[in-house]
Coordinates of C-alpha atoms and ligand atoms in Angstrom, one line a residue:
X9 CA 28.5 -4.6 10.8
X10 CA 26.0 -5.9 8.8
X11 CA 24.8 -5.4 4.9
X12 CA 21.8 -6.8 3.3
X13 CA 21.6 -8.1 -0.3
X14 CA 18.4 -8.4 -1.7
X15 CA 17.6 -10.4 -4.7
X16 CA 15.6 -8.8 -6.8
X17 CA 16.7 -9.7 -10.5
X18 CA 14.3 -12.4 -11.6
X19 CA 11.6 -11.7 -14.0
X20 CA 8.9 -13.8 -11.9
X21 CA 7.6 -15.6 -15.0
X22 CA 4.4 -17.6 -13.3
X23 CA 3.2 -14.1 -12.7
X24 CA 2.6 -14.1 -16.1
X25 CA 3.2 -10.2 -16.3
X26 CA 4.6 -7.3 -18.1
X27 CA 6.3 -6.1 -14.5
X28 CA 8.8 -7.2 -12.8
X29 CA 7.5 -9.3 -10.1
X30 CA 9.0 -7.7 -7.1
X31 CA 7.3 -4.4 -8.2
X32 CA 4.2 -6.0 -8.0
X33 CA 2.3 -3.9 -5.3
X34 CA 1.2 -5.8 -2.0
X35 CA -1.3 -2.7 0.0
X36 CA 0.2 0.1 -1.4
X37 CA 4.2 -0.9 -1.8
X38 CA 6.1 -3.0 -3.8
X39 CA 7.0 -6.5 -2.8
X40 CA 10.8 -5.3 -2.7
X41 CA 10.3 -2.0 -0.9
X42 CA 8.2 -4.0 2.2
X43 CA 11.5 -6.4 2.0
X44 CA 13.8 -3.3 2.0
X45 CA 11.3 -2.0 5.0
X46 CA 11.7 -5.8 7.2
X47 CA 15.7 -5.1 7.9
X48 CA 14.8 -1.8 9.3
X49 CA 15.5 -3.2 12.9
X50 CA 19.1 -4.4 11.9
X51 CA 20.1 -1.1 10.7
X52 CA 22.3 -2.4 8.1
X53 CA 25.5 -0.7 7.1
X54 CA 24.8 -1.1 3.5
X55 CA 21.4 -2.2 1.4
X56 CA 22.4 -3.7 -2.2
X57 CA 19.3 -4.2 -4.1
X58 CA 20.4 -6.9 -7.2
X59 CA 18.7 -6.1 -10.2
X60 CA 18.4 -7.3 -13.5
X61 CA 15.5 -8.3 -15.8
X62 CA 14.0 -4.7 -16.3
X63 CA 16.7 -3.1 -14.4
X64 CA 16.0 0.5 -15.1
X65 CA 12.0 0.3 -14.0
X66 CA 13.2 -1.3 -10.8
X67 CA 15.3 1.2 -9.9
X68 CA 13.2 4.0 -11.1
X69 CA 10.6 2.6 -8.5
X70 CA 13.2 2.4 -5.7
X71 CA 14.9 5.9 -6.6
X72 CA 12.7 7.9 -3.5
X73 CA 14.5 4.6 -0.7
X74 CA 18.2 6.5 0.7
X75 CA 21.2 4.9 0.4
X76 CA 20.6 1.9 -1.5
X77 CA 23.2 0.6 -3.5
X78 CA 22.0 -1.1 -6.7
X79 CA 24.5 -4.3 -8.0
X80 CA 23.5 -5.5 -11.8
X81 CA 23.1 -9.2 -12.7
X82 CA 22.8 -8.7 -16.1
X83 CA 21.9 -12.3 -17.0
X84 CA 20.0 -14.2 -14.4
X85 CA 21.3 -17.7 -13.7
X86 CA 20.1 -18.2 -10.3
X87 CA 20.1 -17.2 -6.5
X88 CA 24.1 -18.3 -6.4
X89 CA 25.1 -16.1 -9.1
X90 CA 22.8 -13.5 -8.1
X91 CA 24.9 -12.7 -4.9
X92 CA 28.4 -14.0 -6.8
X93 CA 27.9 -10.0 -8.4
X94 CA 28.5 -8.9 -4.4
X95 CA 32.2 -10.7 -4.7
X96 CA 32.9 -7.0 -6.3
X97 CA 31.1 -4.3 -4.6
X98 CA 31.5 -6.1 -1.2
X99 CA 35.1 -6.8 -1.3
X100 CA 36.3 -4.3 1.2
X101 CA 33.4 -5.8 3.6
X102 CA 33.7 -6.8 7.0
X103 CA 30.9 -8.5 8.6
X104 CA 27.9 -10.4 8.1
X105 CA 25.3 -10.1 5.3
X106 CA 21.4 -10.7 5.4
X107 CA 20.5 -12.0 1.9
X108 CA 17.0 -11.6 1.1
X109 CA 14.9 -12.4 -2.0
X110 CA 13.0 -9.7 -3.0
X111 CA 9.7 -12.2 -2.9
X112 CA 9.5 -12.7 0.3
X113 CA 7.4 -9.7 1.2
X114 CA 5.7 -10.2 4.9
X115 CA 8.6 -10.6 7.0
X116 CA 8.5 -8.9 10.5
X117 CA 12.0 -6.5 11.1
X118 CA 11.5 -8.9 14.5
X119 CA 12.5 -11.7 12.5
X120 CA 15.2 -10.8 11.0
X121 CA 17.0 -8.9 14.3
X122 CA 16.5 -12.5 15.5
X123 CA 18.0 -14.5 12.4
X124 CA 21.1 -12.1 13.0
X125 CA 21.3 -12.1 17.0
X126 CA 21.1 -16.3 16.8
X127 CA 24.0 -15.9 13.7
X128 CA 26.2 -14.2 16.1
X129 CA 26.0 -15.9 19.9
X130 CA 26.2 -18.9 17.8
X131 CA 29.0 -17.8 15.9
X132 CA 28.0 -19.4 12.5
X133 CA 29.2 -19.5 9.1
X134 CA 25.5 -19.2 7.8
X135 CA 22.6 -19.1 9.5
X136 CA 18.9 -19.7 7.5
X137 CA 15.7 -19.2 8.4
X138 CA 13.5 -21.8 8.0
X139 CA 9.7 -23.0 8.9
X140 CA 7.9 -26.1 8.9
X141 CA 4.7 -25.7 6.5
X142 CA 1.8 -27.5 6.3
X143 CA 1.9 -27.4 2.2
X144 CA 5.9 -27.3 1.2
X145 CA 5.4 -27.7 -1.9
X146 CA 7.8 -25.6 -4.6
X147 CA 10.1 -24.6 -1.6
X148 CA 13.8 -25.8 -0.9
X149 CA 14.0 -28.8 2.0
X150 CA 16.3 -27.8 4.3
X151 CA 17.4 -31.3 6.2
X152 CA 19.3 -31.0 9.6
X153 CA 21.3 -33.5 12.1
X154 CA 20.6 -33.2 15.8
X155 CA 22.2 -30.3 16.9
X156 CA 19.9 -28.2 14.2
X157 CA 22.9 -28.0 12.2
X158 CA 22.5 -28.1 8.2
X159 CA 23.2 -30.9 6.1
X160 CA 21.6 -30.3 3.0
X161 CA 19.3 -28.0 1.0
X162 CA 17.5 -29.6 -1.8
X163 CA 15.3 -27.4 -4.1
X164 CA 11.8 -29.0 -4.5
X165 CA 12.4 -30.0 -7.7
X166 CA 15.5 -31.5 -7.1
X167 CA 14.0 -33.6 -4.1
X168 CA 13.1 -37.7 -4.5
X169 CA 10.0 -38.4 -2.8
X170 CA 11.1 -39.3 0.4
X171 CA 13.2 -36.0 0.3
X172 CA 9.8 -34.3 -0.5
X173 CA 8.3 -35.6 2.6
X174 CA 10.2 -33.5 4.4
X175 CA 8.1 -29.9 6.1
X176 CA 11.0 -27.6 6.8
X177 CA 11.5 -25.5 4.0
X178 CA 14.2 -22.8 3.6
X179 CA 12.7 -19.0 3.5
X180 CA 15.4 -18.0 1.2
X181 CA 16.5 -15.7 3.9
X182 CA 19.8 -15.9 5.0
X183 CA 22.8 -14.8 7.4
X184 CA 26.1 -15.5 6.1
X185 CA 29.6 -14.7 7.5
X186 CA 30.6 -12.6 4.4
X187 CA 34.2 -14.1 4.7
X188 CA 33.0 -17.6 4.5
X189 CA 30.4 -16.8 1.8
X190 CA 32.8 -15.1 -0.6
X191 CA 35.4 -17.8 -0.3
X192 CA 32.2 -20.0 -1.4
X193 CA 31.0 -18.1 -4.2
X194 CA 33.2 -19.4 -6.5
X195 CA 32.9 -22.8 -5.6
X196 CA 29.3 -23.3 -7.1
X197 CA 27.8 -25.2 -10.2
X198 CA 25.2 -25.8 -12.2
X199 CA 24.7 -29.3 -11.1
X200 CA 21.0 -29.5 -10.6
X201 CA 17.6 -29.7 -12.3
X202 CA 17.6 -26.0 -13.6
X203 CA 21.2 -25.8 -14.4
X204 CA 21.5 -22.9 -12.2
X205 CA 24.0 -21.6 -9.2
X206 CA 22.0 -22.4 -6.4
X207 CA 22.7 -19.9 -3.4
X208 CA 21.2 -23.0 -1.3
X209 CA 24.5 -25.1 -2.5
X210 CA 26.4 -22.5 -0.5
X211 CA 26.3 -24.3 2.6
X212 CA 28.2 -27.1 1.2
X213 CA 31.1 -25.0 1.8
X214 CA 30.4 -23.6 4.9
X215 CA 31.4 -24.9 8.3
X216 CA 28.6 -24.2 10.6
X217 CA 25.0 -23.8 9.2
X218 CA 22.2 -23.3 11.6
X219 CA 18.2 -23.2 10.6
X220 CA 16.1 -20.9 13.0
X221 CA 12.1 -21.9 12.8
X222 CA 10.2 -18.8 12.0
X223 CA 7.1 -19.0 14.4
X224 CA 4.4 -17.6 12.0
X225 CA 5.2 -19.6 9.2
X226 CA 3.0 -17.1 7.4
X227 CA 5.9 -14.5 7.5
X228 CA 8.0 -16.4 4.6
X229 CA 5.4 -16.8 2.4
X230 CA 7.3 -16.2 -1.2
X231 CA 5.2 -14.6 -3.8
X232 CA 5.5 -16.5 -7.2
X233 CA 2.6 -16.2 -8.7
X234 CA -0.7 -13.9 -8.9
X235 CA -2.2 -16.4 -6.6
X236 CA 0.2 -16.3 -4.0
X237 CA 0.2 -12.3 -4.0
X238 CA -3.8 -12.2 -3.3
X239 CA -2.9 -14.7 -0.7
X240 CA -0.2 -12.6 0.7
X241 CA -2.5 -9.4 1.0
X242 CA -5.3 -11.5 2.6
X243 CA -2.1 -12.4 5.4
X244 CA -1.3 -8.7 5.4
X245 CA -4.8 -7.7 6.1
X246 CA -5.2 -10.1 8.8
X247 CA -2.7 -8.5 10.8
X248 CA -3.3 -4.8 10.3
X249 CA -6.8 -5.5 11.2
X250 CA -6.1 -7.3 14.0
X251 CA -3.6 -4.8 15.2
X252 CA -6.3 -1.9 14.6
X253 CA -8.9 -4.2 16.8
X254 CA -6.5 -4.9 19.4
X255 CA -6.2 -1.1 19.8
X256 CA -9.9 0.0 19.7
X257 CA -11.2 -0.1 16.6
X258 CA -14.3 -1.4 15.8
X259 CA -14.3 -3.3 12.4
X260 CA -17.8 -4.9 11.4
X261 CA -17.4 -8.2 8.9
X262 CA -13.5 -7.6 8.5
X263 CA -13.4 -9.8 5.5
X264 CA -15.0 -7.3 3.5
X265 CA -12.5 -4.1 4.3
X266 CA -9.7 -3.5 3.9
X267 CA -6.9 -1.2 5.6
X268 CA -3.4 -0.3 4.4
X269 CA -0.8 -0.5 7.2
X270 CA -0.6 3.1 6.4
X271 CA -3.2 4.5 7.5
X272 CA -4.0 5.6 11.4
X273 CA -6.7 4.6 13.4
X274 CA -7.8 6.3 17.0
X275 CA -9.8 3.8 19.7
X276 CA -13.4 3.6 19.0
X277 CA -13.6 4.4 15.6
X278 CA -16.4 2.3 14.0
X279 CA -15.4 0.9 10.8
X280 CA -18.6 -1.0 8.7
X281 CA -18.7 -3.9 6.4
X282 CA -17.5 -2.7 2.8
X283 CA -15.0 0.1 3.4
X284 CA -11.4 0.7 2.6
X285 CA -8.7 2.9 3.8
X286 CA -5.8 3.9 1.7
X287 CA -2.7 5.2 2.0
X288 CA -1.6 8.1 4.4
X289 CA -5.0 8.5 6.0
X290 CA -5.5 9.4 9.8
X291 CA -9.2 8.7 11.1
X292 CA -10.1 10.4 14.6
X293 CA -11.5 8.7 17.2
X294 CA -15.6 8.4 17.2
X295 CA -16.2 8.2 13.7
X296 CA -18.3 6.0 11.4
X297 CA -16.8 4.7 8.5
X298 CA -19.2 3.1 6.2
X299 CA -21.0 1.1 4.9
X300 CA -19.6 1.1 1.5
X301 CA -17.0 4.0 2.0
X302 CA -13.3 4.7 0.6
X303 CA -11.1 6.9 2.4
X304 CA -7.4 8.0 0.4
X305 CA -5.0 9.6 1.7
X306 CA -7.6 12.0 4.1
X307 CA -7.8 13.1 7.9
X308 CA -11.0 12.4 9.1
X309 CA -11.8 14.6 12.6
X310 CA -12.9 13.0 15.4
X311 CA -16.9 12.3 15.7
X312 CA -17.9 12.5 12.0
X313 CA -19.8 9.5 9.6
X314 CA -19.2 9.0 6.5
X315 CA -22.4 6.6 4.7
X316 CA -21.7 5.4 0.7
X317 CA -19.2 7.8 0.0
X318 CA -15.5 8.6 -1.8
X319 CA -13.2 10.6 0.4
X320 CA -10.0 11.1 -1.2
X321 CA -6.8 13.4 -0.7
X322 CA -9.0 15.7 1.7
X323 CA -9.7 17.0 5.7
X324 CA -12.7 16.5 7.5
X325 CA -13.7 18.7 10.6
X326 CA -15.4 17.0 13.3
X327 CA -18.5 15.5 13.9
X328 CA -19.7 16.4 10.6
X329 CA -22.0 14.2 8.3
X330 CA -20.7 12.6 4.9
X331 CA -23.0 11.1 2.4
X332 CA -25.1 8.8 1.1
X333 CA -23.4 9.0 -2.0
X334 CA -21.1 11.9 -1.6
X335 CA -17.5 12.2 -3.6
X336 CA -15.1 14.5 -1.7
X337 CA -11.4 15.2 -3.5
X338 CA -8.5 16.9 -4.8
X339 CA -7.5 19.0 -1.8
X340 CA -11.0 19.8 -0.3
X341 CA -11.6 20.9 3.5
X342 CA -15.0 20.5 4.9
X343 CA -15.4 22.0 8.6
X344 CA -17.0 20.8 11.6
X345 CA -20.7 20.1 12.2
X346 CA -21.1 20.4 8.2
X347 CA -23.5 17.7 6.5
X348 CA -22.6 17.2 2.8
X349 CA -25.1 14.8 1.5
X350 CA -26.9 12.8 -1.1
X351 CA -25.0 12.8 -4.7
X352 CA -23.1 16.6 -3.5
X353 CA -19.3 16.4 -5.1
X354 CA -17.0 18.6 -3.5
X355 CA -13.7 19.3 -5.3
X356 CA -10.2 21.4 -4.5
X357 CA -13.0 24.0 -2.1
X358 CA -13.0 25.3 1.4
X359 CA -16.3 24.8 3.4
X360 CA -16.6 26.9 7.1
X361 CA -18.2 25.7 9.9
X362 CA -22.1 24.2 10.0
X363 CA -22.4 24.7 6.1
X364 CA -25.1 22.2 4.8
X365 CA -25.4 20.8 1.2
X366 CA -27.5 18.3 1.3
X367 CA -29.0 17.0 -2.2
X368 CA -27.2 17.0 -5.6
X369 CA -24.4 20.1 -5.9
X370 CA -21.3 20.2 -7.5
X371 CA -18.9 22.8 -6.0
X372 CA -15.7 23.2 -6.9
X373 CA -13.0 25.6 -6.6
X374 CA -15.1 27.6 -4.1
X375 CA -14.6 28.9 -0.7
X376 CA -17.2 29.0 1.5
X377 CA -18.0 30.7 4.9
X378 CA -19.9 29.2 8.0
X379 CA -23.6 28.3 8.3
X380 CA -24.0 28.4 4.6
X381 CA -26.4 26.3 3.0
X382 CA -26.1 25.2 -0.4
X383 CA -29.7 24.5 -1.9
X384 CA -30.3 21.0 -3.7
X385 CA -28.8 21.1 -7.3
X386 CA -26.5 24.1 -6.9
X387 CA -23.3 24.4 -9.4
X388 CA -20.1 26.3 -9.5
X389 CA -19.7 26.4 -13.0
X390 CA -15.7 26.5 -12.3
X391 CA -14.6 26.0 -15.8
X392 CA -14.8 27.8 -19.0
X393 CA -13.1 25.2 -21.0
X394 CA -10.0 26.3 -20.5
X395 CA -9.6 27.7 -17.3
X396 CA -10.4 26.7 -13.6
X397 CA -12.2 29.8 -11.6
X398 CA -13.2 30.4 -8.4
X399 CA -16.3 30.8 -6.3
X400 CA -16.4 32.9 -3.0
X401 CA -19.4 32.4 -0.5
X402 CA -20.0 34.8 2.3
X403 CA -21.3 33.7 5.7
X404 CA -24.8 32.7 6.6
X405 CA -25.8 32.7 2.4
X406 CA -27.9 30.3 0.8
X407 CA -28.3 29.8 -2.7
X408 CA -31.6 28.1 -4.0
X409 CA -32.3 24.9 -5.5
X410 CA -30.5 24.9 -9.5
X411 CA -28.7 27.9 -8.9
X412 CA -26.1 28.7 -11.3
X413 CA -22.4 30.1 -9.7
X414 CA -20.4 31.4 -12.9
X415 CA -17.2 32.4 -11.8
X416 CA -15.4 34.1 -11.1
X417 CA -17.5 35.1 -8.9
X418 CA -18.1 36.4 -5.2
X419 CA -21.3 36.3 -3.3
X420 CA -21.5 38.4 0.5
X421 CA -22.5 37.5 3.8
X422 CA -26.2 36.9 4.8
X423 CA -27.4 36.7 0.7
X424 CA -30.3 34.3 -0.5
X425 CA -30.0 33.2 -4.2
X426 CA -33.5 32.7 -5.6
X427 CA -34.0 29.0 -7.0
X428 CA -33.6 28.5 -10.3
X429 CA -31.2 31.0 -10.6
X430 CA -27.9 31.7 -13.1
X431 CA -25.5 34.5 -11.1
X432 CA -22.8 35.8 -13.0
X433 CA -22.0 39.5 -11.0
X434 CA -20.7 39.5 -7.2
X435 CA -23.1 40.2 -4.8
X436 CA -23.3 42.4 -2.2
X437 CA -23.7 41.4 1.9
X438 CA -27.5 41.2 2.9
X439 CA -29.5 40.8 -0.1
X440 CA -31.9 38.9 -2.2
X441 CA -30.4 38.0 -5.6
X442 CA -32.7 37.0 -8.1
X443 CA -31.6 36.0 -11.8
X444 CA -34.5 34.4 -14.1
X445 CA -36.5 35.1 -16.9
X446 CA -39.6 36.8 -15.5
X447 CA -42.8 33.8 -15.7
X448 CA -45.0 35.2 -18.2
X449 CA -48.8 33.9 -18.7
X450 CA -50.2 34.3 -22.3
X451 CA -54.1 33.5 -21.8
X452 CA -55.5 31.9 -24.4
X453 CA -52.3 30.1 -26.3
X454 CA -53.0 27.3 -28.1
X455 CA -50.4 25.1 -30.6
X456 CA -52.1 26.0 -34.0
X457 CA -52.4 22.7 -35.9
Ligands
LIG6 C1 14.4 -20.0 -3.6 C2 15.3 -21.0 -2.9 C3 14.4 -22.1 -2.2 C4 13.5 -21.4 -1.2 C5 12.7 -20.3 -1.9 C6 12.0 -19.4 -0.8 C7 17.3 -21.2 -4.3 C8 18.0 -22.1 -5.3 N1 16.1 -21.7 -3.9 O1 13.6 -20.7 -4.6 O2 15.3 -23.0 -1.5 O3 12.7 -22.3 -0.6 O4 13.5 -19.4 -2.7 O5 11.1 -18.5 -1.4 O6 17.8 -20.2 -3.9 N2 16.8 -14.0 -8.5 C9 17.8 -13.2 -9.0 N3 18.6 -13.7 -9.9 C10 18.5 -14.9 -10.5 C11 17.5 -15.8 -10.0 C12 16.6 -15.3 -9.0 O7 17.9 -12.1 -8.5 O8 19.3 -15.3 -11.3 C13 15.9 -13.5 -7.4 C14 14.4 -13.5 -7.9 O9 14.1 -12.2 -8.4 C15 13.7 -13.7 -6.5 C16 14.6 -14.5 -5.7 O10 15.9 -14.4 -6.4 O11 13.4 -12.5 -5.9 C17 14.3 -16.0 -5.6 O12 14.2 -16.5 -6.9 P1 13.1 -17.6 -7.3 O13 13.4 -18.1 -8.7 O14 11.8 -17.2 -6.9 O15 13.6 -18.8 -6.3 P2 12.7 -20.0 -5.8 O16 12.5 -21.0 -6.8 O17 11.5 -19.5 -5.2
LIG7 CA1 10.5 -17.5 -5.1

């Protein structure tokens, strides 16, 4: 059996922030939900998320995650006493625990099924991940005998400088025998630099202590300040968009997009320089994304570009044109072979099949049939200051350039609006519409001076 702790009751002061660091979001999710997300492989028993420093706002943000327990550290003197608050709720526990901090956002679930399946054929007390970076500065040394066995864990600060020479650092990731650790617990001081309980101290009480390199050393990268955090999302990119390449995707100067590990990608989609894709989105294979696109929470059919242009919370049929300049939202569905073009906004509306606006519209609220075509400038006016309304289009109809759609209001199959027009009755099927002030021609007018 296994239960994780994760510590997550710091304040993170070098973030120099109002929030609690580990709700600090890294692509879309907090730092602590992606560390809740990396044990999903161990399928722990239990999840005990310690909290602290803004206690209710952390577990307000974590209320949606199942069966997490949440253990209060209502003052924060360090990792040590952090999990000491477990000696209570784990007491009836059998097994080993994971400890985590809740900084340490870009572990792989791989990892950590490997910390724990090294923890037991080894039969350890405590096993700890470590790595051996290139920069170690700020993290705990972890020194080792022959055997890989633990001797010591000295915090950075803590460290003389030939202690600081040392590479392998300690993740803060951890498998502990519970037994062993809660016998420990209790044993730990303040002895050090910060005068806090160091978890890291621990290990003086335990028998066998075993480090396990991490191969990516990238993976235990702890987020401490704002700096580290853009860092971390530049690590988290690098993956996703290799992944996405790997499988077919087409990404044109990747530096300058970006994907969240949310969003689902088919082979040979075609992905250009300055575009971003957020949360749940699902892009079909065959389509263009970009230049200069974002695309939130949307599915995208297969075959269709979208050039310049704002694509949020929406469907897209297939091989249908999208932009320059085009902002498509709240709830919309455009159909296939449709072109929606330069400066059109299309919000919370219904387009059929092969239905063209090309230049400068606003529609809103509106359903509209197949092989429309929406003349340049045409508004719904959806809104009478109170009240959203809607427009209804019929088939094959085409309004003319600045028409005017009050609605409520209904317009039939196989109409044509004349331009410059301001419609405020239904119309029939088949029929010319035209609403305008007659033109009138005064001869002779001049402005008397
Ligand atoms: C810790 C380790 C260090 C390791 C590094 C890896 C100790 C003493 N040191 O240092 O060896 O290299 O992580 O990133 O453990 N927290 C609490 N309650 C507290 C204090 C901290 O819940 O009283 C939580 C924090 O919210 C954070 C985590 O524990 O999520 C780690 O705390 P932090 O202060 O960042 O430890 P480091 O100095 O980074
Ligand atoms: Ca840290």
């Amino acid at each position: 059996m296994v239960a994780v702790a994760i510590l997550a009751a710091g304040k993170g002061t070098r973030m120099k922030s109002d929030l609690p660091k580990v709700l600090h979001p890294l692509g879309g999710r907090s730092l602590v939900e992606r560390v809740i997300e990396s044990c999903a492989l161990i399928k722990p028993e239990r999840i005990c998320t310690i909290v602290g420093y803004r206690a209710a706002e952390v577990k307000t943000a974590l209320a949606h995650l199942p069966h997490l327990e949440f253990v209060e550290q209502t003052e924060q003197l360090g990792t040590g006493h952090a999990v000491q608050q477990l000696l209570e709720p784990l007491k009836d526990f059998a097994g080993d625990v994971v400890i985590l901090n809740g900084d340490v956002p870009l572990l792989r679930p791989e990892t950590i099924a490997d910390l724990v399946s090294t923890h037991q054929k080894n039969n350890n007390d405590a096993t700890l991940l470590t790595a051996q970076l290139p920069n170690p500065m700020g993290y705990g040394r972890v020194f080792c005998d022959g055997d890989n066995l633990v001797t010591q864990i000295v915090e950075h600060r803590d460290c003389n400088d030939a202690q600081r020479k040392n590479n392998r650092i300690n993740a803060g990731v951890y498998c502990f025998k519970w037994e062993v650790l809660a016998e420990a617990l209790p044993k730990l001081t303040t002895n050090n630099d910060q005068q806090e309980y160091y978890l890291t101290d621990v290990i003086l009480h335990c028998d066998k202590v075993m480090a396990m390199d991490v191969a990516d050393f990238q993976e235990i990268s702890g987020i401490n300040d704002r700096f580290q955090l853009s860092a971390a999302y530049e690590i988290l990119q690098d993956r996703i968009k290799e992944k996405w390449m790997k499988a077919g995707v087409m990404i044109h100067q990747p530096d300058t997009v970006t994907i969240d590990d949310t969003v689902q990608l088919e082979p040979d989609v075609m992905i250009e320089p300055q575009t971003h894709l957020r949360g749940n989105s699902l892009i079909k294979t065959g389509c263009r994304l970009g230049p200069g696109s974002l695309i939130e929470n949307s599915v995208i059919e297969a075959n269709t570009t979208i050039l310049y242009s704002v694509v949020s919370d929406s469907q897209v049929g297939e091989n249908t044109q999208i932009g320059p300049y085009t902002h498509i939202r709240g709830q919309a569905k455009v159909g296939e072979q449709c072109r929606i073009g330069n400066f059109v906004e299309v919000k919370k509306s219904t387009i059929g099949n092969n239905t063209n606006m090309a230049h400068l519209s606003y529609i809103g609220d509106a359903t509209l049939g197949a092989k429309v075509n929406i003349g340049a400038g045409t508004i719904t006016a959806n809104y009478d200051g109170v009240n959203k309304h809607q427009t209804v289009i019929g088939d094959r109809s085409k309004t003319g350039a600045n028409s005017v759609l009050v609605a409520p209001i209904t317009i039939g199959e196989d109409v044509t609006i004349a331009a410059g027009s301001t419609i405020t009755k239904d119309v029939d099927n088949d029929c010319l519409v035209v609403a305008r002030a007659r033109q009138k021609e005064i001869k002779g007018w001049r402005l008397q001076s």
